Amino acid sequence: MPLYHDDDQTMLADTASQFMAEEGAIAKQLRHWRDRECKDGFGHALWKQMAEMGFTGILVPEADGGLGMGHVEAGIVLEEIGRNLTPSPFLTSSVIAASALGQASDDLRGRYLPGLIAGDSVFAVAIDEGAKHRPERIATRAEKSGNGFRLSGRKDFVVQGASADMIVVAARTSGAEDDADGVTLFAVPKDAAGLDHDAVRLVDSSMASHLTLDGVELDGDAVIGEVDGGREVLSRMIDAGRVGAAAEGVGVARGAMAMTVDYLKQRKQFGKLIGEFQALQHRAAHLYSEVEIARAVTIKAQQLLDAGAQNASLMASVAKAKVGKAASLAVKEGVQMHGGIGMTDEYDIGLYMKRDRALAEFLGDAHYHAGRVAELSGY
Amino acid sequence: MPLYHDDDQTMLADTASQFMAEEGAIAKQLRHWRDRECKDGFGHALWKQMAEMGFTGILVPEADGGLGMGHVEAGIVLEEIGRNLTPSPFLTSSVIAASALGQASDDLRGRYLPGLIAGDSVFAVAIDEGAKHRPERIATRAEKSGNGFRLSGRKDFVVQGASADMIVVAARTSGAEDDADGVTLFAVPKDAAGLDHDAVRLVDSSMASHLTLDGVELDGDAVIGEVDGGREVLSRMIDAGRVGAAAEGVGVARGAMAMTVDYLKQRKQFGKLIGEFQALQHRAAHLYSEVEIARAVTIKAQQLLDAGAQNASLMASVAKAKVGKAASLAVKEGVQMHGGIGMTDEYDIGLYMKRDRALAEFLGDAHYHAGRVAELSGY
Amino acid sequence: MSDLESFRAETRAWLEANCPAEMREPAQGEDDAYWGGRNATFQSEAQKAWFEACRDKGYTVPAWPREYGGAGLSPPEAKILREEMARINARSPLSSFGIWMLGPALLKFGTEEQKRKYLNEIARGEIRWCQGYSEPGSGSDLVSLQTFGEDKGDHWVVNGQKIWTSYADKADWIFCLVRTDKTNKYQGITFMLFDMASPGVSTKPILLISGNSPFCETFFDDVKVPKDQFVGEINRGWDVAKYLLGHEREMISGADNSERGAGIGAMLKRQAGEMDPVLRAELAMFDVDALAFSAMGEKFLDEVKVGKAHPAQPNMMKYAGTELNKRRHELVMAAGGSAALEWDSEESRGGSAARSWLRTKANSIEGGTSEVMLNVIAKRILELPGA
Amino acid sequence: MSDLESFRAETRAWLEANCPAEMREPAQGEDDAYWGGRNATFQSEAQKAWFEACRDKGYTVPAWPREYGGAGLSPPEAKILREEMARINARSPLSSFGIWMLGPALLKFGTEEQKRKYLNEIARGEIRWCQGYSEPGSGSDLVSLQTFGEDKGDHWVVNGQKIWTSYADKADWIFCLVRTDKTNKYQGITFMLFDMASPGVSTKPILLISGNSPFCETFFDDVKVPKDQFVGEINRGWDVAKYLLGHEREMISGADNSERGAGIGAMLKRQAGEMDPVLRAELAMFDVDALAFSAMGEKFLDEVKVGKAHPAQPNMMKYAGTELNKRRHELVMAAGGSAALEWDSEESRGGSAARSWLRTKANSIEGGTSEVMLNVIAKRILELPGA
């Protein structure tokens, strides 16, 4: 498959680009909800609009009422989300949770997917335990209890957890903390007794929860995939999330870069447009190169994921790491090249820096993923 | 103590600078011996001249006939050596081996120091076993044999080993390969039976040996320091060598930078001096900043070493690592900014790149020392 | 006992007697500082007592002459006072742009009358000053400033806008660069002084990406400034400004050296427990740079003391120090993970990690951008052509 | 069977019959290539047989028209031939700057007569060409070249010096940029062709920091060049040169993509055994960049095929690819430690690691420096002002 968008994908990109630039614009969404200290961190109306566009069910099989598209297409939407810093439940609900639900029973799919597709439901995922992403280790326990399970533990960085109608929780049904086996995924409804959210606002104005599961009782049919055999579903879900976050990061990087290059063409100092200064030109050109490369490997990872290729997981880490570095460079250069006004809340460039930081941390930062690339490569 | 050279040190620096620029110049020494494929890789006549200048015994106590100066002064000479890429036995003989001999018995001192001070003797040190510097591990064994010891093992990267009259060898008298204790230092004379050099030319035209010790018999009085307790002497000797190599590296960096800045002021392209291009100006200014910082921490490490301070060893690693990075940047920017002619053997800038590489590797590269800084800092 | 030894003994005794215990605790933030001025209030009795003791002794500005409100200390005496204050962790009795910036300018360029009036007011904490340099259109290119003072015989009428005026909303007076000749770029600027209560002056605080800030936008709308309220000569204010900029840059490059020079790997390991090996490697590389820069800071200050430092070296220190500090906070964020992302939770102390990280991004902009610093190094130290 | 399918079958059969087993082994170095020319000698019978078979079939230049010595293959056919040759690892039968550079220029700018003569000679490996572009004074600023051809009616007299002329000491003819009008910078250069055996031509090999090299300095001392030996128009040689430079940059940026795109951590770990953790981290970061660049290379080639790539994108590929390759070899040296420093020992295969490392330093200089690439990206892709 060639590493560029085919005609259908280009059409989708145009649609998504126009939609996000209009409906998902910074002033209309991010600043709007932020300045109102919205407890969700996003707007439900926009989510509903995204459903009308078909975006919400983009990865859901047609048999389940979705569009049955792939990660390339999801990535197209995410890149536009990133470019406009549009807060929405798309990444967690339509990419990550949807990926897990794709492996779920007919019953669970029937219970949750229609709400997702309609833009009525929001899902979250609870993976991390602690401040750094270490999915190899899961301590949250799910003990057999009657026909079902009883979950106890603590999860962190549950993005949009308190707004979610259902949370996909990774818990341990057997084995020790860092065993590969013995992990099981659960679909935990928001009203489950014993579920407690400590919701905090993050630097990018999004909301995330410290989630406490205090003996949360679930039926056996809340299990996604196999009991004790959830590692593979979990890995696939996480890979989907990483590649999705990478795509959004590419959008953040490109958005920040575009703003900055525009500024270089407008701002005058010392009687010249600052874009005439060669030192800035070279830095901008280097940045362009890094962002292009990050975008290429992200599309590559999307294609591999869609093809179910063996090296998809490796390439997901490469993409997450590369985008992490490139987008971080883009926002740092962006603020620096904007100078003083780049430091003000009034200008948008700082919002890119904030979003990049949160996104970089989500599902593993560049350090984590570079280390993972080394491990998967055998060194 | 202020972190700049006092009047005496400034005078020494002037003397050393003039001497090396005249007698140690690239055309006169490095290229001269290189183009003749000299088996020593340096000129004995220069070594004799350095003795006349008093340099050879700079670290040797006055009681032993030396100048009784410190690492700051040795560093002054080394910086000029580095700047002129002057091949000489100064670092291995007058800094590293002299540091070990400073801890040796009267007998050993009397046997070896006069020859060093007179510029008649050359010493080498045999520490590494394998291609990377890992002095924590020493496998070469010294077994009790009559009144003395019998040494067997293999050493690598023994700089000027085949030219040396005596080699300081670190061997294990007890314990396992990576035990801290059980190490003993020996002064091994060149004519010892069972000593075999496989001498190879390195990228910088210096010579180094793969040294085989095949049952080398030594008297008990060849021991430097205590039997089984050589780790401390070894560490001190290595620290002296690292700080010395850092000082030489600062000279290499400053020499390469000066050549490059000069070139920026002479070479025209596109109708301008290339030094007028802001992108190159900023890179040169950044380089200047890095080299200055590397120089500052090197002088700091010298002072700490002279003061016998507790953090001298940590700072030796900081200096070696920082100089490693700064000098590598200096030679890379040097070759790149020279463009095509920088790639030719005819121009000297490439010689700086070669020397930097060999020096960077000697007694641990920036990766090794950064890791050591982390370990010594407790993480 | 030498004079200096006895001065040290006296100083120690005076501090013992006059510096309240509370004033020997580390300050918790900028709010703990006393800034003086017409509307000043003290945070505590101790703060008031300490300020007043210092004011009366001339210790708010120990090295200034007595006639201007100082204690007239010689450089070695001033150093002893600093050392003795540091020994007991005594806080600074008075924070003031008057002391740090206007004062040095007046001492060099002011008339005797100006010195007597303004320096005494500053030393006694009676008037709080702010600085009006930057404008929206003139950041790095400060000399392109547009705020204009029209000559009306005995006064100017000033119109324009300043930005990044720290504490403009709290200051009593402003020292301000105003264009008074549109035909001469460098020799057409006057260093004016005027009351912030003058009609036509208004201020608006600037919200930064890191949150609230002391910075303001300051607007001048037909502000009348009497023709005798300037420093140096009319149209020669750029000389004063340049002098002060050098002063400021030196302050910034010297400041915080202790914090900036320290390694962070060990601290972050203690906080984070385990650590990704790649992050550990980056921290190790950072610590190498930080410890090396700390030696550089020491060397620089040693050299400054004896006049050995290159006059443009503060630019290099500012460049390297601020870039290092930005990297430091990137790594603190990385080690802190999702916990460091929190923006207003109690556990994160109101987003302290994230806000500090964002705030450091201004380090390489304020007081001369990194790009300007590199230009200056290229030109004045490396003497590159056309730089 | 479609035409292309049957072409593939035929080709496969032809290769089976004509490509000797020895010619299916990987080449060990540049010496294994056959470069043709007046003084050419074959390394082996197999090399001779393979070359002659290809020459006779037109397969030294399969896509060139038959009348110029090619096989006249259509683009899909040429692709099939490439694929089938790759499948059996068949070596290239003829290495030649005539094929890679002069040929494309003649095909675009040459007269019919020139095409018939020169292209056939190239295709048949009869004449070996070299390129005379760079001069000591004109590197990145190629158009400032000084080699001058004085108009003597029916011929020019050429004086000057070229540098970086690869294999000038082995070439029969040179294609060469010569100034023919000193008053017009861009429109005063002629793209000349002449015999290296002409009186007044001399060459001197250049020793690089990595050792021997194919590069030469080439001197012209009153060299007579007939006035009909040029390509394009007189004084319009810059158009031809620009066309070829674009061609070259694309070749360089596309070349070696497979090697450049691969990770190296695992390989170096196998060679080095244990590894410093900080080095491991740097390798991991490198591998991320290398694998990502490999995807970029794939994307670029895919886009080139369908005309979707930005015309200036080869500059970005060249910049990123060469900088990456330099970093790769820095890391190979670091992992290799003191063993990699060896310069001429047998164990080090004649200093292979060190020499390769040094050689890569030219990657970001030859074929357009990284600085020029960044200028072009800034100007043509980002459309920054005054770039």
mmCIF file with all atom_site columns, N, CA, C and O in Angstrom, chain B residues 50-62:
data_model
loop_
_atom_site.group_PDB
_atom_site.id
_atom_site.type_symbol
_atom_site.label_atom_id
_atom_site.label_alt_id
_atom_site.label_comp_id
_atom_site.label_asym_id
_atom_site.label_entity_id
_atom_site.label_seq_id
_atom_site.pdbx_PDB_ins_code
_atom_site.Cartn_x
_atom_site.Cartn_y
_atom_site.Cartn_z
_atom_site.occupancy
_atom_site.B_iso_or_equiv
_atom_site.pdbx_formal_charge
_atom_site.auth_seq_id
_atom_site.auth_comp_id
_atom_site.auth_asym_id
_atom_site.auth_atom_id
_atom_site.pdbx_PDB_model_num
ATOM 1  N N  . MET B 1 50 ? 60.749 18.598 25.914 1.00 0.00 ? 50 MET B N  1
ATOM 2  C CA . MET B 1 50 ? 59.734 18.830 26.945 1.00 0.00 ? 50 MET B CA 1
ATOM 3  C C  . MET B 1 50 ? 60.333 18.635 28.332 1.00 0.00 ? 50 MET B C  1
ATOM 4  O O  . MET B 1 50 ? 59.949 19.305 29.292 1.00 0.00 ? 50 MET B O  1
ATOM 5  N N  . ALA B 1 51 ? 61.296 17.721 28.410 1.00 0.00 ? 51 ALA B N  1
ATOM 6  C CA . ALA B 1 51 ? 62.004 17.528 29.680 1.00 0.00 ? 51 ALA B CA 1
ATOM 7  C C  . ALA B 1 51 ? 62.798 18.783 30.025 1.00 0.00 ? 51 ALA B C  1
ATOM 8  O O  . ALA B 1 51 ? 62.791 19.249 31.172 1.00 0.00 ? 51 ALA B O  1
ATOM 9  N N  . GLU B 1 52 ? 63.452 19.326 29.018 1.00 0.00 ? 52 GLU B N  1
ATOM 10 C CA . GLU B 1 52 ? 64.239 20.544 29.268 1.00 0.00 ? 52 GLU B CA 1
ATOM 11 C C  . GLU B 1 52 ? 63.351 21.690 29.743 1.00 0.00 ? 52 GLU B C  1
ATOM 12 O O  . GLU B 1 52 ? 63.773 22.531 30.534 1.00 0.00 ? 52 GLU B O  1
ATOM 13 N N  . MET B 1 53 ? 62.115 21.707 29.248 1.00 0.00 ? 53 MET B N  1
ATOM 14 C CA . MET B 1 53 ? 61.173 22.738 29.689 1.00 0.00 ? 53 MET B CA 1
ATOM 15 C C  . MET B 1 53 ? 60.672 22.460 31.113 1.00 0.00 ? 53 MET B C  1
ATOM 16 O O  . MET B 1 53 ? 59.987 23.287 31.702 1.00 0.00 ? 53 MET B O  1
ATOM 17 N N  . GLY B 1 54 ? 60.957 21.246 31.606 1.00 0.00 ? 54 GLY B N  1
ATOM 18 C CA . GLY B 1 54 ? 60.465 20.881 32.935 1.00 0.00 ? 54 GLY B CA 1
ATOM 19 C C  . GLY B 1 54 ? 59.103 20.222 32.913 1.00 0.00 ? 54 GLY B C  1
ATOM 20 O O  . GLY B 1 54 ? 58.578 19.805 33.934 1.00 0.00 ? 54 GLY B O  1
ATOM 21 N N  . PHE B 1 55 ? 58.497 20.106 31.711 1.00 0.00 ? 55 PHE B N  1
ATOM 22 C CA . PHE B 1 55 ? 57.129 19.578 31.632 1.00 0.00 ? 55 PHE B CA 1
ATOM 23 C C  . PHE B 1 55 ? 57.026 18.130 32.107 1.00 0.00 ? 55 PHE B C  1
ATOM 24 O O  . PHE B 1 55 ? 56.056 17.734 32.740 1.00 0.00 ? 55 PHE B O  1
ATOM 25 N N  . THR B 1 56 ? 58.015 17.326 31.772 1.00 0.00 ? 56 THR B N  1
ATOM 26 C CA . THR B 1 56 ? 57.898 15.877 32.026 1.00 0.00 ? 56 THR B CA 1
ATOM 27 C C  . THR B 1 56 ? 57.679 15.578 33.502 1.00 0.00 ? 56 THR B C  1
ATOM 28 O O  . THR B 1 56 ? 56.960 14.636 33.842 1.00 0.00 ? 56 THR B O  1
ATOM 29 N N  . GLY B 1 57 ? 58.329 16.378 34.376 1.00 0.00 ? 57 GLY B N  1
ATOM 30 C CA . GLY B 1 57 ? 58.209 16.098 35.804 1.00 0.00 ? 57 GLY B CA 1
ATOM 31 C C  . GLY B 1 57 ? 57.275 17.043 36.520 1.00 0.00 ? 57 GLY B C  1
ATOM 32 O O  . GLY B 1 57 ? 57.357 17.244 37.721 1.00 0.00 ? 57 GLY B O  1
ATOM 33 N N  . ILE B 1 58 ? 56.332 17.582 35.770 1.00 0.00 ? 58 ILE B N  1
ATOM 34 C CA . ILE B 1 58 ? 55.479 18.637 36.321 1.00 0.00 ? 58 ILE B CA 1
ATOM 35 C C  . ILE B 1 58 ? 54.694 18.181 37.554 1.00 0.00 ? 58 ILE B C  1
ATOM 36 O O  . ILE B 1 58 ? 54.513 18.930 38.517 1.00 0.00 ? 58 ILE B O  1
ATOM 37 N N  . LEU B 1 59 ? 54.276 16.899 37.540 1.00 0.00 ? 59 LEU B N  1
ATOM 38 C CA . LEU B 1 59 ? 53.491 16.381 38.667 1.00 0.00 ? 59 LEU B CA 1
ATOM 39 C C  . LEU B 1 59 ? 54.360 15.635 39.683 1.00 0.00 ? 59 LEU B C  1
ATOM 40 O O  . LEU B 1 59 ? 53.871 15.182 40.715 1.00 0.00 ? 59 LEU B O  1
ATOM 41 N N  . VAL B 1 60 ? 55.635 15.487 39.372 1.00 0.00 ? 60 VAL B N  1
ATOM 42 C CA . VAL B 1 60 ? 56.524 14.747 40.280 1.00 0.00 ? 60 VAL B CA 1
ATOM 43 C C  . VAL B 1 60 ? 56.939 15.673 41.422 1.00 0.00 ? 60 VAL B C  1
ATOM 44 O O  . VAL B 1 60 ? 57.308 16.823 41.170 1.00 0.00 ? 60 VAL B O  1
ATOM 45 N N  . PRO B 1 61 ? 56.849 15.189 42.657 1.00 0.00 ? 61 PRO B N  1
ATOM 46 C CA . PRO B 1 61 ? 57.209 16.032 43.808 1.00 0.00 ? 61 PRO B CA 1
ATOM 47 C C  . PRO B 1 61 ? 58.639 16.554 43.686 1.00 0.00 ? 61 PRO B C  1
ATOM 48 O O  . PRO B 1 61 ? 59.502 15.897 43.103 1.00 0.00 ? 61 PRO B O  1
ATOM 49 N N  . GLU B 1 62 ? 58.848 17.725 44.240 1.00 0.00 ? 62 GLU B N  1
ATOM 50 C CA . GLU B 1 62 ? 60.188 18.309 44.202 1.00 0.00 ? 62 GLU B CA 1
ATOM 51 C C  . GLU B 1 62 ? 61.205 17.379 44.849 1.00 0.00 ? 62 GLU B C  1
ATOM 52 O O  . GLU B 1 62 ? 62.342 17.283 44.386 1.00 0.00 ? 62 GLU B O  1
#
